[in-house]
Amino acid sequence: MVKQVIIVRSDISMGKGKIAAQSSHASIGAYKKVKGKDPEMVDKWEREGGKKVVLTAPLEEIMEFLKWATEKKIASYLVKDAGHTQVEPGTITALGLGPDTEARLEPTEKLKLL
Amino acid sequence: MVKQVIIVRSDISMGKGKIAAQSSHASIGAYKKVKGKDPEMVDKWEREGGKKVVLTAPLEEIMEFLKWATEKKIASYLVKDAGHTQVEPGTITALGLGPDTEARLEPTEKLKLL
């Protein structure tokens, strides 16, 4: 099965709406990367219902997953907030990964669900 | 300026992660509709930073906005949850609108921020 993983920072304070907006940025950002290089993966994901899993981790762990994704050629999109509200400009808020296969995204399963 | 509006249901109980996932569904769903029929709007939105505003309303009001958007030819995407967690299968959880101009989306400004 194909899924998308969104990892939201656990070590900064954001309200529900802020989290939802940052997750949407991460989701669209990573989606567009996959759409561009592997449209069949996107098609498969959509046929299966477009599964999205939202997890949470501190910045350090998010950056480790970014490095890991780059090494594994898993599409990633790091969200830096414009900082109009709640956080400083340029603050990293979330990471989007995939859609990609659940097997390839398995290492993210150790993270907590948001 | 161009923005996307996501309206999350206020009258059902969902955790932060669930809300983030439903918002991401709404965001990608509406984005794809606009991308298909008005790619220049999407380009403008992205150049301006991809602004997303997450609001909240009860189901009845979400359905009124869906009707309004259809009449005004504003791209919309209604999210029905598969219901694996937290809500019953088929439950409407969120509505994505646009990206479209802030002027055209102005009526949504009466809703509360999530």
CSV table of C-alpha atoms in Angstrom, one decimal:
chain,number,residue,atom,x,y,z
A,1,MET,CA,0.0,0.0,0.0
A,2,VAL,CA,1.1,3.5,-0.7
A,3,LYS,CA,0.9,6.3,1.9
A,4,GLN,CA,2.1,9.8,2.6
A,5,VAL,CA,3.7,10.6,5.9
A,6,ILE,CA,3.6,14.0,7.5
A,7,ILE,CA,5.8,14.7,10.5
A,8,VAL,CA,4.9,17.8,12.6
A,9,ARG,CA,7.3,19.3,15.0
A,10,SER,CA,6.7,18.3,18.6
A,11,ASP,CA,9.0,20.9,20.1
A,12,ILE,CA,7.3,24.1,19.2
A,13,SER,CA,3.8,25.2,20.2
A,14,MET,CA,1.3,25.5,17.4
A,15,GLY,CA,-2.5,25.6,17.5
A,16,LYS,CA,-4.7,23.1,15.7
A,17,GLY,CA,-5.3,25.4,12.7
A,18,LYS,CA,-1.6,26.2,12.4
A,19,ILE,CA,-0.8,22.5,12.5
A,20,ALA,CA,-3.5,21.8,9.8
A,21,ALA,CA,-2.1,24.5,7.5
A,22,GLN,CA,1.5,23.3,7.9
A,23,SER,CA,0.5,19.7,7.3
A,24,SER,CA,-1.3,20.8,4.2
A,25,HIS,CA,1.8,22.6,3.0
A,26,ALA,CA,3.9,19.5,3.6
A,27,SER,CA,1.4,17.3,1.9
A,28,ILE,CA,1.0,19.3,-1.3
A,29,GLY,CA,4.8,20.0,-1.4
A,30,ALA,CA,5.8,16.3,-1.3
A,31,TYR,CA,2.9,15.3,-3.5
A,32,LYS,CA,4.0,17.6,-6.2
A,33,LYS,CA,7.6,16.2,-6.1
A,34,VAL,CA,6.3,12.6,-6.6
A,35,LYS,CA,3.8,13.7,-9.2
A,36,GLY,CA,6.7,15.1,-11.2
A,37,LYS,CA,9.0,12.1,-11.1
A,38,ASP,CA,6.8,9.1,-10.4
A,39,PRO,CA,3.2,9.8,-11.5
A,40,GLU,CA,2.3,6.1,-11.3
A,41,MET,CA,3.1,6.1,-7.6
A,42,VAL,CA,0.6,9.0,-7.2
A,43,ASP,CA,-2.0,7.2,-9.3
A,44,LYS,CA,-1.7,4.1,-7.1
A,45,TRP,CA,-1.9,6.2,-3.9
A,46,GLU,CA,-5.0,7.9,-5.1
A,47,ARG,CA,-6.7,4.7,-6.2
A,48,GLU,CA,-6.0,3.3,-2.7
A,49,GLY,CA,-7.7,6.4,-1.1
A,50,GLY,CA,-4.7,8.7,-0.6
A,51,LYS,CA,-3.7,7.5,2.9
A,52,LYS,CA,-2.0,10.1,5.0
A,53,VAL,CA,-0.4,9.5,8.4
A,54,VAL,CA,0.4,12.5,10.6
A,55,LEU,CA,3.2,11.9,13.1
A,56,THR,CA,5.2,14.1,15.4
A,57,ALA,CA,8.8,14.5,16.3
A,58,PRO,CA,11.3,17.1,17.5
A,59,LEU,CA,13.3,19.1,15.0
A,60,GLU,CA,16.5,17.0,15.4
A,61,GLU,CA,14.6,13.8,14.5
A,62,ILE,CA,12.8,15.5,11.6
A,63,MET,CA,16.2,16.5,10.2
A,64,GLU,CA,17.4,12.9,10.5
A,65,PHE,CA,14.4,11.7,8.6
A,66,LEU,CA,15.0,14.3,5.9
A,67,LYS,CA,18.6,13.1,5.5
A,68,TRP,CA,17.4,9.5,5.4
A,69,ALA,CA,14.7,10.3,2.8
A,70,THR,CA,17.3,12.0,0.6
A,71,GLU,CA,19.6,9.0,0.8
A,72,LYS,CA,16.7,6.6,0.0
A,73,LYS,CA,15.4,8.8,-2.8
A,74,ILE,CA,12.0,9.2,-1.0
A,75,ALA,CA,10.4,12.5,-2.0
A,76,SER,CA,10.5,15.0,0.8
A,77,TYR,CA,9.3,18.5,1.4
A,78,LEU,CA,10.4,20.5,4.4
A,79,VAL,CA,8.0,23.3,5.4
A,80,LYS,CA,9.5,26.6,6.6
A,81,ASP,CA,6.8,28.9,7.9
A,82,ALA,CA,6.6,32.4,6.6
A,83,GLY,CA,6.0,33.3,10.3
A,84,HIS,CA,3.1,35.6,10.0
A,85,THR,CA,1.5,34.0,13.1
A,86,GLN,CA,2.6,31.9,16.1
A,87,VAL,CA,6.2,31.1,15.1
A,88,GLU,CA,9.3,33.1,13.9
A,89,PRO,CA,9.8,33.5,10.2
A,90,GLY,CA,11.8,30.6,8.7
A,91,THR,CA,10.8,28.2,11.4
A,92,ILE,CA,10.8,24.6,10.3
A,93,THR,CA,7.3,23.3,11.1
A,94,ALA,CA,6.8,20.0,9.3
A,95,LEU,CA,8.2,17.4,6.8
A,96,GLY,CA,6.2,15.7,4.1
A,97,LEU,CA,7.4,12.3,2.8
A,98,GLY,CA,5.9,10.5,-0.2
A,99,PRO,CA,3.5,9.2,-1.3
A,100,ASP,CA,5.7,6.1,-1.3
A,101,THR,CA,5.2,2.4,-0.4
A,102,GLU,CA,4.5,1.6,3.3
A,103,ALA,CA,7.6,-0.8,3.1
A,104,ARG,CA,9.9,2.1,2.2
A,105,LEU,CA,8.4,4.4,4.8
A,106,GLU,CA,8.5,1.8,7.5
A,107,PRO,CA,11.2,3.5,9.6
A,108,THR,CA,8.8,6.4,10.3
A,109,GLU,CA,6.5,4.0,12.2
A,110,LYS,CA,8.6,4.4,15.3
A,111,LEU,CA,7.3,8.0,15.6
A,112,LYS,CA,4.3,8.9,17.7
A,113,LEU,CA,1.0,9.7,16.0
A,114,LEU,CA,0.1,13.4,16.3
B,1,MET,CA,-3.7,37.8,-3.3
B,2,VAL,CA,-4.6,34.1,-3.8
B,3,LYS,CA,-5.3,31.8,-1.0
B,4,GLN,CA,-6.8,28.4,-0.2
B,5,VAL,CA,-9.4,28.0,2.4
B,6,ILE,CA,-9.9,24.8,4.4
B,7,ILE,CA,-13.0,24.5,6.6
B,8,VAL,CA,-12.9,21.8,9.2
B,9,ARG,CA,-16.0,20.5,10.9
B,10,SER,CA,-16.6,22.0,14.3
B,11,ASP,CA,-19.4,19.7,15.3
B,12,ILE,CA,-17.5,16.4,15.5
B,13,SER,CA,-14.6,15.5,17.7
B,14,MET,CA,-11.3,14.8,16.0
B,15,GLY,CA,-7.7,14.9,17.4
B,16,LYS,CA,-5.0,17.1,16.0
B,17,GLY,CA,-3.5,14.5,13.8
B,18,LYS,CA,-6.9,13.6,12.4
B,19,ILE,CA,-7.6,17.2,11.7
B,20,ALA,CA,-4.2,17.6,10.0
B,21,ALA,CA,-4.8,14.6,7.8
B,22,GLN,CA,-8.3,15.7,6.8
B,23,SER,CA,-7.1,19.2,6.0
B,24,SER,CA,-4.4,17.8,3.8
B,25,HIS,CA,-7.0,15.7,1.9
B,26,ALA,CA,-9.1,18.9,1.4
B,27,SER,CA,-6.0,20.9,0.4
B,28,ILE,CA,-4.7,18.5,-2.2
B,29,GLY,CA,-8.2,17.7,-3.5
B,30,ALA,CA,-9.1,21.3,-4.2
B,31,TYR,CA,-5.6,22.1,-5.4
B,32,LYS,CA,-5.9,19.4,-8.1
B,33,LYS,CA,-9.2,20.7,-9.3
B,34,VAL,CA,-7.8,24.2,-9.8
B,35,LYS,CA,-4.5,22.9,-11.3
B,36,GLY,CA,-6.7,21.1,-13.9
B,37,LYS,CA,-8.8,24.0,-14.9
B,38,ASP,CA,-6.8,27.2,-14.0
B,39,PRO,CA,-3.1,26.4,-13.7
B,40,GLU,CA,-2.3,30.1,-13.8
B,41,MET,CA,-4.2,30.6,-10.6
B,42,VAL,CA,-2.1,27.8,-9.0
B,43,ASP,CA,1.1,29.4,-10.3
B,44,LYS,CA,0.1,32.8,-8.8
B,45,TRP,CA,-0.8,31.1,-5.5
B,46,GLU,CA,2.5,29.3,-5.3
B,47,ARG,CA,4.5,32.4,-6.3
B,48,GLU,CA,2.8,34.2,-3.4
B,49,GLY,CA,3.8,31.5,-0.9
B,50,GLY,CA,0.8,29.1,-1.1
B,51,LYS,CA,-1.3,30.8,1.6
B,52,LYS,CA,-3.7,28.5,3.4
B,53,VAL,CA,-6.3,29.5,5.9
B,54,VAL,CA,-7.9,26.9,8.1
B,55,LEU,CA,-11.4,27.7,9.5
B,56,THR,CA,-14.0,25.8,11.3
B,57,ALA,CA,-17.8,25.5,11.0
B,58,PRO,CA,-20.6,23.0,11.7
B,59,LEU,CA,-21.7,20.6,8.9
B,60,GLU,CA,-24.7,22.7,7.9
B,61,GLU,CA,-22.6,25.7,7.3
B,62,ILE,CA,-20.0,23.7,5.4
B,63,MET,CA,-22.7,22.4,3.1
B,64,GLU,CA,-23.9,26.0,2.5
B,65,PHE,CA,-20.4,27.0,1.5
B,66,LEU,CA,-20.1,24.0,-0.8
B,67,LYS,CA,-23.3,25.1,-2.5
B,68,TRP,CA,-22.1,28.7,-2.7
B,69,ALA,CA,-18.7,27.6,-4.2
B,70,THR,CA,-20.5,25.5,-6.8
B,71,GLU,CA,-22.6,28.5,-7.8
B,72,LYS,CA,-19.6,30.8,-7.9
B,73,LYS,CA,-17.5,28.3,-9.8
B,74,ILE,CA,-15.0,28.2,-7.0
B,75,ALA,CA,-13.1,24.9,-6.9
B,76,SER,CA,-14.2,22.8,-3.9
B,77,TYR,CA,-13.4,19.4,-2.5
B,78,LEU,CA,-15.5,17.8,0.2
B,79,VAL,CA,-13.6,15.2,2.3
B,80,LYS,CA,-15.5,12.1,3.3
B,81,ASP,CA,-13.5,10.1,5.7
B,82,ALA,CA,-12.9,6.4,5.2
B,83,GLY,CA,-13.6,6.1,8.9
B,84,HIS,CA,-10.8,3.8,9.9
B,85,THR,CA,-10.3,5.9,13.0
B,86,GLN,CA,-12.2,8.3,15.2
B,87,VAL,CA,-15.3,8.8,13.0
B,88,GLU,CA,-17.9,6.7,11.2
B,89,PRO,CA,-17.1,5.7,7.5
B,90,GLY,CA,-18.4,8.3,5.1
B,91,THR,CA,-18.4,11.2,7.6
B,92,ILE,CA,-17.8,14.6,6.1
B,93,THR,CA,-14.9,16.1,7.9
B,94,ALA,CA,-13.6,19.1,5.9
B,95,LEU,CA,-14.1,21.2,2.8
B,96,GLY,CA,-11.3,22.6,0.6
B,97,LEU,CA,-11.9,25.8,-1.4
B,98,GLY,CA,-9.5,27.2,-4.0
B,99,PRO,CA,-6.8,28.4,-4.4
B,100,ASP,CA,-8.8,31.4,-5.6
B,101,THR,CA,-8.6,35.2,-5.0
B,102,GLU,CA,-9.1,36.6,-1.6
B,103,ALA,CA,-11.8,38.8,-3.0
B,104,ARG,CA,-13.8,35.8,-4.3
B,105,LEU,CA,-13.3,33.9,-1.0
B,106,GLU,CA,-14.2,36.8,1.1
B,107,PRO,CA,-17.5,35.3,2.4
B,108,THR,CA,-15.6,32.7,4.2
B,109,GLU,CA,-14.0,35.3,6.4
B,110,LYS,CA,-17.0,35.3,8.7
B,111,LEU,CA,-16.0,31.8,9.9
B,112,LYS,CA,-13.8,31.2,13.0
B,113,LEU,CA,-10.2,30.3,12.6
B,114,LEU,CA,-9.5,26.8,13.7
